[in-house]
Coordinates of C-alpha atoms in Angstrom, one line a residue:
M484 CA 4.1 9.0 25.4
G485 CA 5.5 10.3 22.1
Q486 CA 3.2 10.9 19.2
K487 CA 4.5 10.7 15.6
K488 CA 2.8 10.9 12.2
D489 CA 3.9 7.7 10.6
L490 CA 4.8 4.2 11.7
T491 CA 8.1 2.8 10.5
G492 CA 8.3 -0.5 8.7
S493 CA 9.8 -2.2 11.8
E494 CA 7.1 -0.9 14.0
K495 CA 4.4 -2.2 11.7
S496 CA 6.1 -5.6 11.8
K497 CA 6.1 -5.5 15.6
I498 CA 2.4 -4.6 15.7
V499 CA 1.5 -7.6 13.6
R500 CA 3.6 -9.9 15.9
Y501 CA 2.0 -8.5 19.0
L502 CA -1.4 -9.0 17.5
A503 CA -0.6 -12.6 16.9
E504 CA 0.4 -13.0 20.5
G505 CA -3.0 -11.7 21.6
C506 CA -2.0 -8.2 22.7
S507 CA -4.6 -5.4 22.7
S508 CA -4.0 -2.2 20.7
L509 CA -3.6 -0.2 24.0
K510 CA -0.9 -2.6 25.2
I511 CA 0.9 -2.4 21.8
A512 CA 0.8 1.4 22.1
K513 CA 2.5 1.2 25.5
L514 CA 5.1 -1.3 24.3
L515 CA 6.0 0.8 21.3
K516 CA 5.7 4.1 23.2
R517 CA 3.4 5.4 20.6
D518 CA 0.1 7.2 20.8
H519 CA -2.9 4.8 20.9
R520 CA -4.6 6.7 18.1
T521 CA -1.5 6.1 15.8
I522 CA -1.9 2.3 16.4
K523 CA -5.6 2.4 15.7
R524 CA -5.0 4.4 12.5
F525 CA -2.7 1.7 11.3
F526 CA -5.7 -0.8 11.4
Q527 CA -8.1 1.6 9.9
N528 CA -5.9 2.6 6.9
S529 CA -6.2 -0.8 5.2
Q530 CA -10.0 -0.6 5.4
R531 CA -10.4 3.1 4.7
G532 CA -13.3 3.7 2.4
H533 CA -13.8 6.5 -0.2
K534 CA -15.6 9.7 0.8
K535 CA -19.2 9.8 -0.3
R536 CA -19.7 11.9 -3.5
V537 CA -21.4 15.2 -2.9
E538 CA -24.9 15.2 -4.4
K539 CA -25.7 17.9 -7.0
P540 CA -29.1 19.0 -8.2
R541 CA -30.2 16.9 -11.1
R542 CA -33.1 16.4 -13.4
K543 CA -35.7 14.0 -11.9
I544 CA -37.3 11.1 -13.6
T545 CA -40.4 9.2 -12.6
A546 CA -40.3 6.2 -10.3
H547 CA -41.5 4.0 -13.2
E548 CA -38.6 5.2 -15.4
L549 CA -36.2 4.7 -12.5
R550 CA -37.2 1.0 -12.2
K551 CA -36.8 0.5 -15.9
V552 CA -33.2 2.0 -15.7
K553 CA -32.3 -0.3 -12.8
R554 CA -33.5 -3.4 -14.7
A555 CA -31.6 -2.3 -17.9
A556 CA -28.4 -1.7 -15.9
A557 CA -28.6 -5.2 -14.4
K558 CA -29.2 -6.8 -17.9
M559 CA -26.5 -4.7 -19.7
P560 CA -23.2 -4.9 -17.7
L561 CA -20.4 -2.5 -18.9
A562 CA -22.9 -0.6 -21.1
T563 CA -22.7 3.2 -21.4
S564 CA -25.3 5.5 -19.7
L565 CA -26.6 6.5 -23.1
A566 CA -27.2 2.9 -24.1
I567 CA -29.0 2.1 -20.9
F568 CA -31.3 5.1 -21.1
Q569 CA -32.0 4.5 -24.8
S570 CA -33.0 0.9 -24.1
C571 CA -35.6 2.3 -21.8
N572 CA -36.8 4.8 -24.4
I573 CA -35.9 7.7 -22.1
T574 CA -34.6 10.6 -24.1
G575 CA -33.5 14.2 -23.4
V576 CA -31.6 13.4 -20.3
P577 CA -28.1 15.0 -20.2
K578 CA -25.0 12.8 -19.5
S579 CA -24.4 14.4 -16.1
T580 CA -27.9 13.6 -15.0
R581 CA -27.7 10.0 -16.4
C582 CA -24.5 9.3 -14.6
A583 CA -25.8 10.8 -11.3
I584 CA -28.9 8.6 -11.5
L585 CA -26.8 5.5 -12.3
R586 CA -24.4 6.3 -9.5
D587 CA -27.1 5.5 -7.0
M588 CA -27.5 2.0 -8.2
A589 CA -24.3 1.1 -10.0
K590 CA -20.6 1.7 -10.3
V591 CA -18.3 2.3 -13.3
R592 CA -15.9 -0.6 -13.4
K593 CA -13.7 -2.5 -15.9
A594 CA -14.3 -6.1 -16.6
E595 CA -12.4 -8.2 -14.0
R596 CA -9.4 -10.1 -15.4
R597 CA -8.7 -12.2 -12.4
P598 CA -9.9 -15.7 -11.5
P599 CA -13.0 -15.7 -9.3
L600 CA -12.4 -16.8 -5.7
N601 CA -14.6 -19.5 -4.4
K602 CA -15.1 -20.6 -0.8
T603 CA -12.2 -23.0 -0.9
H604 CA -9.8 -20.3 -2.2
K605 CA -10.8 -17.9 0.5
L606 CA -10.3 -20.4 3.2
K607 CA -6.8 -21.2 1.9
H608 CA -6.0 -17.5 1.8
Q609 CA -7.0 -17.2 5.4
D610 CA -5.0 -20.2 6.4
W611 CA -1.9 -18.9 4.6
A612 CA -2.2 -15.5 6.3
K613 CA -2.5 -17.1 9.7
K614 CA 0.5 -19.4 9.0
Y615 CA 2.8 -16.5 8.0
L616 CA 1.6 -13.9 10.4
K617 CA 4.7 -14.1 12.6
T618 CA 7.1 -14.4 9.6
G619 CA 9.9 -11.8 9.1
F620 CA 9.2 -10.9 5.5
S621 CA 12.6 -9.3 5.0
K622 CA 14.1 -12.8 4.5
V623 CA 11.5 -13.8 1.9
L624 CA 12.5 -13.9 -1.8
W625 CA 9.4 -13.1 -3.9
T626 CA 9.7 -14.3 -7.5
D627 CA 7.6 -14.3 -10.7
E628 CA 7.7 -14.1 -14.5
M629 CA 6.4 -11.3 -16.7
R630 CA 5.9 -11.2 -20.5
V631 CA 6.5 -7.9 -22.3
S632 CA 5.4 -7.3 -25.9
L633 CA 6.6 -4.8 -28.5
D634 CA 3.4 -2.7 -28.2
G635 CA 2.5 -2.9 -24.6
P636 CA -1.0 -3.5 -23.1
D637 CA -4.0 -2.5 -25.1
G638 CA -5.4 1.0 -24.2
W639 CA -2.1 2.4 -22.9
A640 CA -1.4 4.5 -26.0
R641 CA -3.9 7.3 -25.0
G642 CA -3.3 10.8 -23.8
W643 CA -4.0 14.5 -24.4
I644 CA -3.3 16.1 -27.8
G645 CA -3.4 19.8 -28.3
K646 CA -5.9 21.4 -30.7
G647 CA -4.7 21.5 -34.2
Q648 CA -2.2 18.7 -33.6
R649 CA -2.3 15.3 -35.3
A650 CA -2.1 12.1 -33.3
P651 CA 1.2 10.3 -33.6
V652 CA 1.3 7.3 -36.0
R653 CA 1.2 4.0 -34.2
L654 CA 2.6 0.8 -35.8
R655 CA 0.1 -1.9 -36.6
R656 CA 1.4 -5.5 -36.8
Q657 CA -0.2 -8.6 -38.3
Q658 CA 1.0 -11.1 -35.7
G659 CA 1.7 -8.9 -32.7
G660 CA 5.5 -9.1 -33.0
G661 CA 6.0 -11.6 -30.2
G662 CA 7.4 -10.8 -26.7
V663 CA 10.0 -11.5 -24.1
L664 CA 9.6 -13.6 -21.0
V665 CA 11.3 -12.1 -17.9
W666 CA 12.0 -13.6 -14.5
A667 CA 13.0 -11.6 -11.4
G668 CA 12.8 -11.6 -7.6
I669 CA 12.9 -9.1 -4.8
I670 CA 14.1 -9.6 -1.2
K671 CA 14.1 -6.9 1.5
D672 CA 15.5 -3.9 -0.6
E673 CA 17.3 -5.9 -3.3
L674 CA 16.3 -6.7 -6.9
V675 CA 17.4 -10.1 -8.2
G676 CA 17.7 -10.1 -11.9
P677 CA 15.9 -9.4 -14.2
F678 CA 16.8 -12.5 -16.2
R679 CA 15.6 -13.2 -19.7
V680 CA 14.2 -16.6 -20.8
E681 CA 15.6 -17.6 -24.1
D682 CA 13.4 -17.0 -27.0
G683 CA 11.4 -20.0 -28.1
V684 CA 11.8 -21.9 -24.8
K685 CA 8.6 -23.1 -23.3
L686 CA 8.9 -23.2 -19.5
N687 CA 8.1 -26.8 -18.4
S688 CA 9.5 -28.3 -15.2
Q689 CA 12.8 -29.3 -16.8
S690 CA 13.5 -26.0 -18.7
Y691 CA 12.4 -24.0 -15.6
C692 CA 14.9 -25.7 -13.3
Q693 CA 17.6 -25.4 -15.9
F694 CA 16.8 -21.7 -16.3
L695 CA 17.1 -21.2 -12.5
E696 CA 20.4 -23.1 -12.5
D697 CA 21.9 -20.9 -15.3
T698 CA 20.7 -17.6 -13.9
F699 CA 19.5 -17.4 -10.4
F700 CA 21.8 -19.9 -8.7
K701 CA 24.9 -19.2 -10.7
Q702 CA 24.7 -15.5 -10.9
W703 CA 23.1 -14.6 -7.5
Y704 CA 22.4 -17.3 -5.0
R705 CA 25.9 -18.8 -5.1
K706 CA 27.5 -15.5 -4.0
K707 CA 25.4 -15.4 -0.8
S708 CA 26.7 -16.4 2.6
A709 CA 25.8 -19.6 4.3
S710 CA 23.8 -17.8 7.0
F711 CA 21.8 -15.9 4.4
K712 CA 21.0 -19.2 2.6
K713 CA 20.0 -20.8 5.9
N714 CA 17.5 -18.0 6.7
M715 CA 16.1 -17.3 3.2
I716 CA 12.6 -18.4 2.4
S717 CA 11.7 -18.7 -1.3
M718 CA 8.3 -17.9 -2.8
Q719 CA 7.0 -18.9 -6.2
D720 CA 3.4 -19.2 -7.4
N721 CA 1.5 -22.3 -8.4
A722 CA 2.3 -22.4 -12.1
P723 CA 2.7 -26.0 -13.3
S724 CA 6.4 -25.6 -14.0
H725 CA 6.9 -24.2 -10.4
A726 CA 4.7 -26.6 -8.4
S727 CA 5.4 -29.9 -10.2
K728 CA 7.0 -32.8 -8.4
Y729 CA 10.1 -32.6 -10.6
S730 CA 10.7 -28.9 -9.7
T731 CA 9.9 -29.4 -6.0
A732 CA 12.4 -32.3 -5.8
W733 CA 15.0 -30.3 -7.7
L734 CA 14.7 -27.3 -5.4
A735 CA 14.9 -29.7 -2.4
R736 CA 18.3 -30.9 -3.7
K737 CA 19.4 -27.3 -3.7
G738 CA 18.4 -26.9 -0.1
I739 CA 15.1 -25.0 -0.7
K740 CA 12.5 -27.3 0.9
E741 CA 10.0 -27.6 3.7
E742 CA 9.8 -24.3 5.6
K743 CA 12.3 -22.7 3.2
L744 CA 9.8 -23.0 0.4
M745 CA 6.7 -20.9 1.1
T746 CA 3.3 -22.5 0.6
W747 CA 1.4 -20.3 -1.8
P748 CA -2.5 -20.0 -1.9
P749 CA -4.3 -20.4 -5.2
C750 CA -5.5 -17.5 -7.3
S751 CA -3.6 -14.9 -5.3
P752 CA -1.5 -12.5 -7.6
D753 CA -2.7 -9.6 -5.3
L754 CA -0.6 -11.1 -2.4
N755 CA 2.7 -11.1 -4.3
P756 CA 4.5 -7.7 -4.0
I757 CA 6.6 -8.4 -7.2
E758 CA 3.4 -7.8 -9.2
N759 CA 3.7 -4.2 -8.2
L760 CA 7.3 -4.2 -9.5
W761 CA 6.1 -5.4 -12.9
S762 CA 3.6 -2.5 -12.9
I763 CA 6.4 0.0 -12.2
I764 CA 8.5 -1.4 -15.0
K765 CA 5.7 -1.5 -17.5
C766 CA 4.7 2.0 -16.8
E767 CA 8.2 3.1 -17.5
I768 CA 8.9 1.2 -20.7
Y769 CA 5.5 2.0 -22.3
K770 CA 5.1 5.6 -21.2
K771 CA 3.8 8.0 -23.8
G772 CA 2.6 5.0 -25.8
K773 CA 6.1 3.9 -26.8
Q774 CA 6.5 0.9 -29.2
Y775 CA 9.5 -1.2 -30.0
T776 CA 10.8 -2.6 -33.2
S777 CA 12.7 -5.6 -31.9
L778 CA 12.7 -8.0 -29.0
Y779 CA 16.2 -6.9 -28.1
S780 CA 15.2 -3.3 -27.8
V781 CA 12.3 -4.1 -25.5
W782 CA 14.6 -6.3 -23.3
E783 CA 17.1 -3.4 -23.1
A784 CA 14.2 -1.1 -21.9
V785 CA 13.2 -3.6 -19.2
V786 CA 16.8 -3.8 -17.9
A787 CA 17.1 0.0 -17.9
A788 CA 13.8 0.4 -16.1
A789 CA 14.8 -2.2 -13.5
R790 CA 18.0 -0.4 -12.8
N791 CA 16.0 2.8 -12.1
V792 CA 14.0 1.1 -9.4
D793 CA 15.9 2.0 -6.2
G794 CA 16.1 0.0 -2.9
E795 CA 13.6 2.2 -1.1
Q796 CA 10.9 1.3 -3.7
I797 CA 11.6 -2.4 -3.3
K798 CA 11.7 -2.1 0.5
T799 CA 8.3 -0.4 0.4
L800 CA 6.9 -3.4 -1.6
T801 CA 8.3 -6.1 0.7
E802 CA 7.3 -4.2 3.9
S803 CA 3.7 -4.1 2.6
M804 CA 3.2 -7.8 3.4
D805 CA 2.2 -7.2 7.0
G806 CA -0.6 -5.0 5.9
R807 CA -1.6 -7.4 3.1
L808 CA -1.9 -10.2 5.6
L809 CA -4.1 -8.1 7.9
S810 CA -6.3 -7.2 4.9
V811 CA -6.7 -10.9 3.9
L812 CA -7.9 -11.7 7.4
A813 CA -10.1 -8.6 7.6
K814 CA -11.8 -9.6 4.2
K815 CA -12.0 -13.2 5.2
G816 CA -9.8 -14.4 2.4
G817 CA -11.3 -12.1 -0.3
Y818 CA -9.4 -10.2 -3.0
I819 CA -7.5 -7.3 -1.5
G820 CA -6.3 -5.6 -4.7
R821 CA -2.7 -4.7 -5.5

């Protein structure tokens, strides 16, 4: 039985399908003519944890002080180690020791910017994963919108500056300068778009459908073959303009209905691979803290960055769906990250 280092995308898809059919990992290894350890490694990679940090000698504090620090950390989320220790009247402890002590009872994390998942959300995530476990994701069109601003996300304009050098001047705007709303899609190894939503247009059901008619359908979908249209499955999230009765009926008249329109679970941006595409584009257009002086210039940067995303990168994103479904089931519908 041959042993290889990595599984191909098609082999991963076959593993997911065999699992859905009730095959054991040993049987799957025989069917694919791969080493059993390679198959097991595929399951373990999605759940692989971080290595435990090596403990270093540190200054000790008393058990009473330790309890005070623990209570303070619970009452002061996102506080610095210095602020926590000062609130406990513990002084003279170096930063390395403070962090080592806090590492036993807490983690350094950013405030979460995603909607919390309740029990109903998790159950719907699991139902969605089970429903599409046997789906060939190469025929799914993943779509979404992204808004880009002139200045980029807060905190991105940071980096190393040599000694003796002055930090570059960064423009400061009174009203933020506005932004551009961009729509795009990915399917297999192909990028659809990006298309720009006209400035000042608020996307409700009617304007969203008209936008799709003028861009997606006229410029891309109409050129595809009948067999492609027959097999394609369209995905869109549950934004009001997407999931309304008007939009659903309009798409049905275009032939995108029932099984050709993917059911999407609530509060699940981590399941949509196009979110990773947006991250790639934003990292490119805002690298080195770049700012823009007009909406046209930032749109041109988005188009240029999108052209630099090759088919292999897109294929990697679309082929990640099998692993995402397994992670959803393994975490019982919980958040899997992007």
